[in-house]
């Protein structure tokens, strides 16, 4: 592909066209995961553009997480992100092990604390009520992929303290050991930058993009029993879901 | 609240305890949206800790998007993020206007292009087939909140070209003008850093956190008809959904 393959008279800046062309070739496997990209010099020749244009395209693809740089070695193609299908409520291990991933948890801390107002409100407890606070790092094929902060009422926490939190999901412990059938969860999904905690736990760079999930899980009777913040590495993970169209509102144009 | 209110002998570093205390007070409204936070000096006095500890806590809350700094004026509380409930498939305007938001779209470009291999595969078209490519910025209460890149087959594109893309959702135009009932969408959600395009379109800083949604919408017969990348400002927006527990897999522990 040379410059003549780029769209002539396109309203898109040249570097955007090159970025789009490179992205398409990464996503269709022409540039394979972990392979080295052509050098900046080679890309300049291929596209017949200046180095600054190539650099801008590569820089943007790095921000998207499709490429990464190794100092002194060049630019490489990231491996495809792992993803969790969240169309139904599943624990991480439950969801990922069914796709052939190995999941292990590092238990970083487990302690009883007093619920602050925010956590107490979510769990429908009085402020200051004792809750178990659990910090775990989830390892996917031995690499850290998420930091998970969990709060559950003290009585449930005592049951969890005796369970194998290293290899098992809290969801399955709740259902199978504690006899608490799960109902639904309310989930909020946002994007933030990694802070010091996340940098240390997930071994990413300061300011890396992080998918932040807030999840409040209820038992089958609708009582909130498990409040969590899940921080996923943006460069390694996606959430996926299928949503169905329901009857559109009548008034909408 | 003084240092004596912090948990003694807590395994958490002091700055984390202060961050958690401040976060709880932001989320419960003690520190109201748009209000100015106490100065670093005042926070040092309140918590009886050093300036470096206060700065680390404030810096992390800024990364989370709960606080923002105004040069020479101090630190302020961010307003709560807007959110879209994505439990069912809705257009952005359809979803947000039902919550009282005013939505307007800036149409940045509308052109017919040749589908690259990635887009062609998604839309089940031959590579190089003509598709309409639409770039829009969505304004929520007159502030840019998302950049949306849309590809649809040429025939649908011609219908959209005649419709009011400034105030109407593509979903509703498809259903009400084109007579195409929508079925389901496959959605992937990830976190990236803002690149130049996003910085310009959404007026955020370079390297800001961005929620990146890839969405492939199908008609009621299951045919893919609308492929999109949606880039949402991480500091202003969340995706929310409710997920239900389905029968757990029998083998799972």
Short mmCIF file of C-alpha atoms in Angstrom, two decimals:
data_model
loop_
_atom_site.label_atom_id
_atom_site.label_comp_id
_atom_site.label_asym_id
_atom_site.label_seq_id
_atom_site.Cartn_x
_atom_site.Cartn_y
_atom_site.Cartn_z
CA UNK A 1 0.00 0.00 0.00
CA UNK A 2 1.42 3.35 -0.95
CA UNK A 3 0.18 6.86 -0.71
CA UNK A 4 -1.74 6.33 -3.94
CA UNK A 5 -3.96 3.89 -2.04
CA UNK A 6 -4.96 6.55 0.44
CA UNK A 7 -8.19 8.29 -0.37
CA UNK A 8 -7.43 11.29 -2.59
CA UNK A 9 -9.06 14.57 -1.61
CA UNK A 10 -10.13 12.96 1.64
CA UNK A 11 -11.15 15.47 4.32
CA UNK A 12 -9.20 13.31 6.80
CA UNK A 13 -5.67 14.40 7.71
CA UNK A 14 -2.97 12.15 6.26
CA UNK A 15 -1.89 10.75 9.63
CA UNK A 16 -5.50 9.70 10.35
CA UNK A 17 -5.67 7.82 7.06
CA UNK A 18 -2.39 6.07 7.86
CA UNK A 19 -3.59 5.28 11.38
CA UNK A 20 -6.83 3.80 10.00
CA UNK A 21 -4.92 1.75 7.43
CA UNK A 22 -2.52 0.40 10.07
CA UNK A 23 -5.36 -0.30 12.50
CA UNK A 24 -7.27 -2.29 9.88
CA UNK A 25 -4.16 -4.40 9.20
CA UNK A 26 -3.58 -5.03 12.91
CA UNK A 27 -7.21 -6.03 13.47
CA UNK A 28 -7.30 -8.35 10.44
CA UNK A 29 -4.05 -10.04 11.47
CA UNK A 30 -1.82 -8.79 8.63
CA UNK A 31 0.39 -7.48 11.44
CA UNK A 32 0.19 -10.37 13.90
CA UNK A 33 0.12 -10.10 17.73
CA UNK A 34 3.63 -9.71 19.21
CA UNK A 35 5.17 -9.16 15.78
CA UNK A 36 7.40 -6.15 15.24
CA UNK A 37 5.95 -3.33 13.16
CA UNK A 38 7.95 -1.95 10.22
CA UNK A 39 10.32 0.78 11.40
CA UNK A 40 9.32 4.45 11.16
CA UNK A 41 11.76 4.71 8.28
CA UNK A 42 10.09 1.83 6.44
CA UNK A 43 6.60 3.20 7.10
CA UNK A 44 7.66 6.58 5.68
CA UNK A 45 8.73 4.79 2.51
CA UNK A 46 5.60 2.61 2.33
CA UNK A 47 3.19 5.52 2.71
CA UNK A 48 5.38 8.20 1.10
CA UNK A 49 4.89 10.55 4.02
CA UNK A 50 7.09 12.33 6.53
CA UNK A 51 8.40 10.87 9.75
CA UNK A 52 6.26 13.21 11.84
CA UNK A 53 3.11 11.89 10.14
CA UNK A 54 4.12 8.27 10.77
CA UNK A 55 4.98 9.06 14.38
CA UNK A 56 1.61 10.67 14.99
CA UNK A 57 -0.21 7.62 13.58
CA UNK A 58 1.91 5.21 15.66
CA UNK A 59 1.48 7.34 18.78
CA UNK A 60 -2.29 7.27 18.46
CA UNK A 61 -2.36 3.49 17.94
CA UNK A 62 -0.25 3.16 21.08
CA UNK A 63 -2.81 5.24 23.00
CA UNK A 64 -5.52 2.91 21.72
CA UNK A 65 -3.52 0.00 23.12
CA UNK A 66 -3.01 -1.68 19.73
CA UNK A 67 0.77 -1.12 19.73
CA UNK A 68 3.44 -0.96 22.41
CA UNK A 69 7.04 0.23 22.31
CA UNK A 70 10.07 -1.59 23.65
CA UNK A 71 12.88 0.85 24.35
CA UNK A 72 15.69 0.41 21.84
CA UNK A 73 13.89 -2.39 20.05
CA UNK A 74 10.98 -0.82 18.20
CA UNK A 75 7.19 -0.97 18.07
CA UNK A 76 5.25 -4.21 18.47
CA UNK A 77 1.66 -5.34 18.01
CA UNK A 78 -0.25 -5.89 21.27
CA UNK A 79 -1.90 -9.22 21.74
CA UNK A 80 -5.71 -9.19 21.46
CA UNK A 81 -7.42 -8.16 24.67
CA UNK A 82 -9.09 -10.71 26.83
CA UNK A 83 -12.77 -10.05 27.29
CA UNK A 84 -15.50 -11.04 29.69
CA UNK A 85 -19.02 -11.47 28.43
CA UNK A 86 -21.21 -9.72 30.98
CA UNK A 87 -24.58 -10.39 29.44
CA UNK A 88 -25.28 -12.58 32.46
CA UNK A 89 -23.91 -12.15 35.98
CA UNK A 90 -20.83 -14.31 36.45
CA UNK A 91 -17.72 -14.24 38.57
CA UNK A 92 -14.52 -13.46 36.72
CA UNK A 93 -13.06 -16.93 37.14
CA UNK A 94 -16.34 -18.58 36.22
CA UNK A 95 -16.55 -16.49 33.04
CA UNK A 96 -12.91 -16.68 32.00
CA UNK A 97 -12.09 -20.30 32.82
CA UNK A 98 -14.86 -21.41 30.49
CA UNK A 99 -12.82 -19.75 27.71
CA UNK A 100 -9.67 -21.64 28.64
CA UNK A 101 -7.95 -18.99 30.74
CA UNK A 102 -6.15 -19.84 33.96
CA UNK A 103 -7.33 -17.59 36.79
CA UNK A 104 -5.60 -17.19 40.15
CA UNK A 105 -6.20 -14.51 42.77
CA UNK A 106 -3.65 -12.79 44.97
CA UNK A 107 -5.31 -12.02 48.29
CA UNK A 108 -3.76 -8.70 49.27
CA UNK A 109 -5.79 -7.98 52.39
CA UNK A 110 -8.84 -9.19 54.28
CA UNK A 111 -10.02 -7.18 57.24
CA UNK A 112 -13.09 -6.08 59.13
CA UNK A 113 -13.66 -2.31 58.88
CA UNK A 114 -16.45 0.12 59.72
CA UNK A 115 -18.59 0.91 56.67
CA UNK A 116 -18.27 4.55 55.62
CA UNK A 117 -21.46 6.34 54.60
CA UNK A 118 -21.12 5.48 50.91
CA UNK A 119 -20.54 1.76 51.41
CA UNK A 120 -23.16 1.56 54.19
CA UNK A 121 -25.76 3.14 51.90
CA UNK A 122 -24.99 0.71 49.11
CA UNK A 123 -25.19 -2.34 51.36
CA UNK A 124 -28.27 -1.02 53.17
CA UNK A 125 -26.44 -1.02 56.54
CA UNK A 126 -26.13 1.67 59.20
CA UNK A 127 -23.03 3.85 58.85
CA UNK A 128 -20.19 2.36 60.87
CA UNK A 129 -21.55 -1.19 60.71
CA UNK A 130 -18.76 -3.77 60.49
CA UNK A 131 -18.10 -5.04 56.98
CA UNK A 132 -15.43 -7.29 55.52
CA UNK A 133 -13.14 -5.49 53.07
CA UNK A 134 -11.28 -7.74 50.64
CA UNK A 135 -8.55 -6.63 48.24
CA UNK A 136 -7.57 -9.06 45.51
CA UNK A 137 -5.56 -8.98 42.32
CA UNK A 138 -6.85 -11.27 39.59
CA UNK A 139 -4.17 -12.96 37.49
CA UNK A 140 -5.15 -14.10 34.01
CA UNK A 141 -2.64 -16.62 32.68
CA UNK A 142 -0.31 -15.40 35.49
CA UNK A 143 -0.46 -11.73 34.51
CA UNK A 144 -2.29 -9.21 36.69
CA UNK A 145 -5.42 -8.02 34.92
CA UNK A 146 -7.63 -6.54 37.62
CA UNK A 147 -7.62 -5.10 41.13
CA UNK A 148 -10.83 -5.84 42.99
CA UNK A 149 -12.03 -4.17 46.17
CA UNK A 150 -14.97 -5.94 47.77
CA UNK A 151 -17.18 -5.13 50.74
CA UNK A 152 -19.67 -7.61 52.21
CA UNK A 153 -21.62 -7.61 55.49
CA UNK A 154 -19.59 -9.01 58.39
CA UNK A 155 -21.57 -12.26 58.69
CA UNK A 156 -20.87 -13.13 55.07
CA UNK A 157 -17.28 -11.97 55.46
CA UNK A 158 -16.73 -14.55 58.21
CA UNK A 159 -17.84 -17.29 55.84
CA UNK A 160 -15.56 -15.97 53.11
CA UNK A 161 -12.60 -15.83 55.50
CA UNK A 162 -12.68 -19.62 55.73
CA UNK A 163 -13.01 -20.19 51.98
CA UNK A 164 -10.36 -20.51 49.32
CA UNK A 165 -10.27 -16.97 47.94
CA UNK A 166 -7.15 -17.72 45.90
CA UNK A 167 -8.79 -19.99 43.37
CA UNK A 168 -12.52 -19.41 43.83
CA UNK A 169 -14.94 -16.64 42.89
CA UNK A 170 -16.81 -14.93 45.72
CA UNK A 171 -20.03 -15.45 43.73
CA UNK A 172 -19.63 -19.22 43.78
CA UNK A 173 -18.65 -19.27 47.46
CA UNK A 174 -21.78 -17.25 48.25
CA UNK A 175 -24.01 -19.61 46.31
CA UNK A 176 -22.40 -22.97 47.03
CA UNK A 177 -20.96 -22.57 50.56
CA UNK A 178 -23.17 -19.88 52.06
CA UNK A 179 -26.40 -20.97 50.38
CA UNK A 180 -27.10 -17.41 49.15
CA UNK A 181 -28.69 -17.53 45.68
CA UNK A 182 -27.67 -14.50 43.63
CA UNK A 183 -30.18 -12.28 41.86
CA UNK A 184 -29.04 -9.32 39.81
CA UNK A 185 -26.25 -6.75 39.85
CA UNK A 186 -26.25 -3.04 39.06
CA UNK A 187 -23.11 -2.20 37.13
CA UNK A 188 -21.52 1.17 36.26
CA UNK A 189 -18.66 1.28 33.78
CA UNK A 190 -16.25 4.18 33.40
CA UNK A 191 -12.70 5.03 32.36
CA UNK A 192 -10.05 6.50 34.71
CA UNK A 193 -6.27 6.84 34.87
CA UNK A 194 -4.22 4.43 36.99
CA UNK A 195 -3.33 5.80 40.43
CA UNK A 196 -0.51 4.56 42.66
CA UNK A 197 -2.52 1.63 44.07
CA UNK A 198 -3.41 0.40 40.61
CA UNK A 199 0.09 0.97 39.26
CA UNK A 200 1.51 -1.17 42.02
CA UNK A 201 -1.14 -3.89 41.89
CA UNK A 202 -1.40 -4.27 38.12
CA UNK A 203 2.21 -3.34 37.17
CA UNK A 204 1.13 -0.73 34.66
CA UNK A 205 2.56 2.73 34.07
CA UNK A 206 1.32 5.73 36.02
CA UNK A 207 -1.55 7.31 34.09
CA UNK A 208 -2.43 4.19 32.07
CA UNK A 209 -6.08 3.83 31.04
CA UNK A 210 -8.16 1.70 33.40
CA UNK A 211 -11.69 0.37 33.04
CA UNK A 212 -13.48 1.02 36.33
CA UNK A 213 -16.48 -1.12 37.18
CA UNK A 214 -18.67 -0.44 40.18
CA UNK A 215 -20.88 -3.44 40.89
CA UNK A 216 -23.56 -3.94 43.52
CA UNK A 217 -24.75 -7.53 43.61
CA UNK A 218 -28.05 -8.51 45.19
CA UNK A 219 -29.28 -11.86 46.40
CA UNK A 220 -32.31 -13.48 44.82
CA UNK A 221 -34.62 -11.61 47.22
CA UNK A 222 -33.20 -8.26 46.05
CA UNK A 223 -31.06 -7.56 49.15
CA UNK A 224 -27.65 -5.97 48.38
CA UNK A 225 -24.91 -8.29 49.63
CA UNK A 226 -21.68 -7.57 47.73
CA UNK A 227 -20.34 -4.13 46.73
CA UNK A 228 -17.24 -3.94 44.55
CA UNK A 229 -14.89 -1.73 42.61
CA UNK A 230 -13.15 -3.63 39.82
CA UNK A 231 -10.21 -1.98 38.06
CA UNK A 232 -9.23 -3.64 34.78
CA UNK A 233 -6.12 -2.90 32.72
CA UNK A 234 -7.32 -0.99 29.67
CA UNK A 235 -4.55 -2.45 27.53
CA UNK A 236 -5.46 -6.05 28.33
CA UNK A 237 -9.16 -6.32 28.85
CA UNK A 238 -12.63 -5.57 27.48
CA UNK A 239 -16.13 -6.06 28.74
CA UNK A 240 -18.52 -7.46 26.17
CA UNK A 241 -22.25 -7.76 26.20
CA UNK A 242 -25.21 -8.33 23.95
CA UNK A 243 -28.11 -5.93 24.30
CA UNK A 244 -31.51 -6.42 22.76
CA UNK A 245 -33.79 -3.80 21.34
CA UNK A 246 -36.95 -3.40 23.35
CA UNK A 247 -40.05 -1.62 22.20
CA UNK A 248 -39.00 1.95 21.38
CA UNK A 249 -40.78 4.70 23.28
CA UNK A 250 -43.83 5.84 21.31
CA UNK A 251 -43.07 9.54 21.48
CA UNK A 252 -39.52 9.29 20.23
CA UNK A 253 -38.84 10.66 16.77
CA UNK B 1 -12.65 14.35 61.24
CA UNK B 2 -9.07 14.24 62.50
CA UNK B 3 -6.32 11.72 62.36
CA UNK B 4 -7.82 10.03 65.39
CA UNK B 5 -10.77 9.03 63.20
CA UNK B 6 -8.53 7.18 60.83
CA UNK B 7 -8.27 3.48 61.52
CA UNK B 8 -5.35 2.89 63.91
CA UNK B 9 -2.95 0.12 62.99
CA UNK B 10 -4.58 -0.06 59.59
CA UNK B 11 -2.46 -1.85 56.99
CA UNK B 12 -3.51 0.87 54.52
CA UNK B 13 -1.04 3.72 53.93
CA UNK B 14 -2.14 7.00 55.44
CA UNK B 15 -2.75 8.71 52.09
CA UNK B 16 -5.08 5.86 51.06
CA UNK B 17 -7.11 6.31 54.25
CA UNK B 18 -7.38 10.04 53.58
CA UNK B 19 -8.30 9.41 49.96
CA UNK B 20 -11.02 6.96 51.03
CA UNK B 21 -12.36 9.41 53.62
CA UNK B 22 -12.46 12.27 51.09
CA UNK B 23 -14.02 10.06 48.42
CA UNK B 24 -16.79 8.97 50.80
CA UNK B 25 -17.54 12.62 51.58
CA UNK B 26 -17.63 13.57 47.91
CA UNK B 27 -19.94 10.69 47.03
CA UNK B 28 -22.33 11.36 49.92
CA UNK B 29 -22.52 15.07 49.05
CA UNK B 30 -20.72 16.49 52.10
CA UNK B 31 -18.44 18.11 49.53
CA UNK B 32 -20.99 19.20 46.92
CA UNK B 33 -20.49 19.21 43.13
CA UNK B 34 -18.65 22.33 41.91
CA UNK B 35 -17.79 23.38 45.49
CA UNK B 36 -14.21 24.20 46.33
CA UNK B 37 -12.33 21.66 48.44
CA UNK B 38 -10.52 22.81 51.57
CA UNK B 39 -6.98 23.95 50.73
CA UNK B 40 -4.03 21.58 51.07
CA UNK B 41 -3.04 23.56 54.13
CA UNK B 42 -6.47 23.09 55.71
CA UNK B 43 -6.54 19.39 54.87
CA UNK B 44 -3.13 18.96 56.51
CA UNK B 45 -4.57 20.50 59.66
CA UNK B 46 -7.82 18.50 59.52
CA UNK B 47 -6.07 15.14 59.11
CA UNK B 48 -2.87 16.01 61.01
CA UNK B 49 -0.70 14.77 58.19
CA UNK B 50 1.99 16.19 55.93
CA UNK B 51 1.39 18.12 52.74
CA UNK B 52 2.86 15.32 50.62
CA UNK B 53 0.28 12.88 52.01
CA UNK B 54 -2.60 15.26 51.27
CA UNK B 55 -1.26 15.89 47.77
CA UNK B 56 -1.05 12.20 47.01
CA UNK B 57 -4.67 11.68 48.13
CA UNK B 58 -5.90 14.67 46.09
CA UNK B 59 -3.88 13.59 43.05
CA UNK B 60 -5.45 10.14 43.09
CA UNK B 61 -8.97 11.54 43.42
CA UNK B 62 -8.22 13.77 40.43
CA UNK B 63 -7.17 10.68 38.42
CA UNK B 64 -10.46 9.07 39.41
CA UNK B 65 -12.25 12.11 38.02
CA UNK B 66 -13.85 13.11 41.34
CA UNK B 67 -11.85 16.34 41.64
CA UNK B 68 -10.46 18.85 39.17
CA UNK B 69 -7.96 21.67 39.58
CA UNK B 70 -8.34 25.23 38.39
CA UNK B 71 -4.96 26.86 38.01
CA UNK B 72 -4.42 29.50 40.67
CA UNK B 73 -7.84 28.88 42.22
CA UNK B 74 -7.66 25.50 43.91
CA UNK B 75 -9.32 22.09 43.78
CA UNK B 76 -13.01 21.61 43.05
CA UNK B 77 -15.50 18.74 43.21
CA UNK B 78 -16.52 17.36 39.78
CA UNK B 79 -20.18 17.18 39.02
CA UNK B 80 -21.65 13.68 39.01
CA UNK B 81 -21.14 11.83 35.75
CA UNK B 82 -23.99 11.41 33.34
CA UNK B 83 -24.78 7.79 32.65
CA UNK B 84 -26.60 5.81 30.02
CA UNK B 85 -28.46 2.68 31.00
CA UNK B 86 -27.52 0.11 28.37
CA UNK B 87 -29.58 -2.80 29.65
CA UNK B 88 -31.65 -2.44 26.47
CA UNK B 89 -30.48 -1.17 23.10
CA UNK B 90 -31.22 2.53 22.74
CA UNK B 91 -29.78 5.43 20.86
CA UNK B 92 -27.95 7.99 22.97
CA UNK B 93 -30.52 10.72 22.51
CA UNK B 94 -33.40 8.33 23.11
CA UNK B 95 -31.78 7.14 26.37
CA UNK B 96 -30.60 10.52 27.66
CA UNK B 97 -33.54 12.74 26.74
CA UNK B 98 -35.80 10.50 28.81
CA UNK B 99 -33.68 11.62 31.79
CA UNK B 100 -34.10 15.29 31.00
CA UNK B 101 -30.85 15.91 29.16
CA UNK B 102 -30.72 18.06 26.05
CA UNK B 103 -28.89 16.23 23.24
CA UNK B 104 -27.62 17.81 20.04
CA UNK B 105 -25.20 16.34 17.51
CA UNK B 106 -22.48 18.09 15.55
CA UNK B 107 -22.20 16.42 12.18
CA UNK B 108 -18.46 16.57 11.45
CA UNK B 109 -18.39 14.56 8.24
CA UNK B 110 -20.56 12.33 6.07
CA UNK B 111 -18.96 10.59 3.14
CA UNK B 112 -19.03 7.43 1.09
CA UNK B 113 -15.82 5.41 1.46
CA UNK B 114 -14.64 1.93 0.54
CA UNK B 115 -14.97 -0.47 3.46
CA UNK B 116 -11.58 -1.68 4.69
CA UNK B 117 -11.26 -5.35 5.56
CA UNK B 118 -12.17 -4.89 9.22
CA UNK B 119 -15.33 -2.87 8.58
CA UNK B 120 -16.33 -5.06 5.63
CA UNK B 121 -16.06 -8.18 7.80
CA UNK B 122 -18.18 -6.65 10.53
CA UNK B 123 -20.91 -5.52 8.12
CA UNK B 124 -20.76 -8.78 6.16
CA UNK B 125 -19.82 -6.94 2.94
CA UNK B 126 -17.03 -7.58 0.42
CA UNK B 127 -13.84 -5.62 1.11
CA UNK B 128 -13.96 -2.32 -0.78
CA UNK B 129 -17.76 -2.18 -0.89
CA UNK B 130 -19.07 1.40 -0.59
CA UNK B 131 -20.22 2.34 2.91
CA UNK B 132 -21.34 5.61 4.46
CA UNK B 133 -18.94 6.88 7.14
CA UNK B 134 -20.46 9.36 9.59
CA UNK B 135 -18.53 11.30 12.23
CA UNK B 136 -20.56 13.03 14.91
CA UNK B 137 -19.92 14.70 18.24
CA UNK B 138 -22.73 14.30 20.77
CA UNK B 139 -23.37 17.31 22.97
CA UNK B 140 -25.02 16.70 26.32
CA UNK B 141 -26.46 19.93 27.72
CA UNK B 142 -24.24 21.71 25.16
CA UNK B 143 -20.99 20.08 26.27
CA UNK B 144 -19.23 17.52 24.06
CA UNK B 145 -19.50 14.08 25.67
CA UNK B 146 -18.81 11.59 22.89
CA UNK B 147 -17.25 11.23 19.45
CA UNK B 148 -19.07 8.67 17.33
CA UNK B 149 -17.78 7.05 14.15
CA UNK B 150 -20.45 5.12 12.27
CA UNK B 151 -20.36 2.92 9.17
CA UNK B 152 -23.51 1.68 7.44
CA UNK B 153 -24.05 0.06 4.01
CA UNK B 154 -24.33 2.61 1.21
CA UNK B 155 -28.07 2.10 0.63
CA UNK B 156 -28.85 2.91 4.27
CA UNK B 157 -26.35 5.75 4.16
CA UNK B 158 -28.30 7.41 1.35
CA UNK B 159 -31.40 7.37 3.51
CA UNK B 160 -29.50 8.81 6.47
CA UNK B 161 -28.05 11.58 4.28
CA UNK B 162 -31.54 13.02 3.89
CA UNK B 163 -32.45 12.76 7.57
CA UNK B 164 -31.89 15.19 10.41
CA UNK B 165 -28.71 13.82 11.95
CA UNK B 166 -28.32 16.87 14.17
CA UNK B 167 -31.22 16.14 16.48
CA UNK B 168 -32.13 12.52 15.76
CA UNK B 169 -30.59 9.14 16.65
CA UNK B 170 -29.56 6.90 13.77
CA UNK B 171 -31.44 4.07 15.50
CA UNK B 172 -34.74 5.93 15.30
CA UNK B 173 -34.15 7.01 11.71
CA UNK B 174 -33.47 3.39 10.78
CA UNK B 175 -36.63 2.21 12.46
CA UNK B 176 -39.05 5.02 11.71
CA UNK B 177 -37.86 6.36 8.32
CA UNK B 178 -36.15 3.34 6.78
CA UNK B 179 -38.53 0.73 8.19
CA UNK B 180 -35.64 -1.39 9.51
CA UNK B 181 -36.62 -2.95 12.85
CA UNK B 182 -33.56 -3.34 15.10
CA UNK B 183 -32.65 -6.61 16.78
CA UNK B 184 -29.62 -6.83 19.05
CA UNK B 185 -26.16 -5.28 19.31
CA UNK B 186 -22.82 -6.79 20.27
CA UNK B 187 -20.96 -4.34 22.46
CA UNK B 188 -17.31 -4.25 23.61
CA UNK B 189 -16.26 -1.79 26.28
CA UNK B 190 -12.68 -0.75 26.97
CA UNK B 191 -10.57 2.13 28.29
CA UNK B 192 -8.03 4.09 26.22
CA UNK B 193 -6.23 7.45 26.35
CA UNK B 194 -7.49 10.38 24.27
CA UNK B 195 -5.64 10.80 20.97
CA UNK B 196 -5.51 13.99 18.89
CA UNK B 197 -8.87 13.37 17.20
CA UNK B 198 -10.61 12.88 20.53
CA UNK B 199 -8.81 15.81 22.17
CA UNK B 200 -10.02 18.08 19.40
CA UNK B 201 -13.57 16.72 19.22
CA UNK B 202 -14.27 16.46 22.96
CA UNK B 203 -12.11 19.35 24.19
CA UNK B 204 -10.29 17.20 26.75
CA UNK B 205 -6.60 17.13 27.58
CA UNK B 206 -4.19 14.91 25.69
CA UNK B 207 -4.00 11.56 27.47
CA UNK B 208 -7.36 11.88 29.27
CA UNK B 209 -9.17 8.62 30.03
CA UNK B 210 -11.78 7.66 27.45
CA UNK B 211 -14.40 4.92 27.46
CA UNK B 212 -14.28 3.19 24.09
CA UNK B 213 -17.35 1.31 22.93
CA UNK B 214 -17.37 -0.83 19.82
CA UNK B 215 -20.95 -1.62 18.81
CA UNK B 216 -22.28 -3.76 15.97
CA UNK B 217 -26.03 -3.41 15.64
CA UNK B 218 -28.12 -5.99 13.77
CA UNK B 219 -31.60 -5.73 12.33
CA UNK B 220 -34.39 -7.94 13.62
CA UNK B 221 -33.41 -10.69 11.16
CA UNK B 222 -29.87 -10.77 12.56
CA UNK B 223 -28.15 -8.95 9.67
CA UNK B 224 -25.41 -6.48 10.76
CA UNK B 225 -26.39 -2.98 9.60
CA UNK B 226 -24.58 -0.41 11.75
CA UNK B 227 -20.97 -0.58 13.00
CA UNK B 228 -19.71 2.08 15.41
CA UNK B 229 -16.90 3.28 17.61
CA UNK B 230 -18.17 5.49 20.43
CA UNK B 231 -15.63 7.46 22.46
CA UNK B 232 -16.99 8.86 25.73
CA UNK B 233 -15.25 11.32 28.04
CA UNK B 234 -14.19 9.31 31.08
CA UNK B 235 -14.58 12.34 33.34
CA UNK B 236 -18.18 12.95 32.32
CA UNK B 237 -19.84 9.69 31.51
CA UNK B 238 -20.61 6.16 32.67
CA UNK B 239 -22.33 3.19 31.12
CA UNK B 240 -24.76 1.44 33.45
CA UNK B 241 -26.50 -1.86 33.15
CA UNK B 242 -28.32 -4.45 35.15
CA UNK B 243 -27.22 -8.04 34.71
CA UNK B 244 -29.14 -11.03 35.98
CA UNK B 245 -27.75 -14.24 37.37
CA UNK B 246 -28.51 -17.18 35.16
CA UNK B 247 -28.23 -20.80 36.18
CA UNK B 248 -24.62 -21.31 37.31
CA UNK B 249 -22.65 -23.96 35.46
CA UNK B 250 -23.00 -27.26 37.31
CA UNK B 251 -19.29 -28.10 37.37
CA UNK B 252 -18.18 -24.79 38.81
CA UNK B 253 -16.88 -24.81 42.36
#
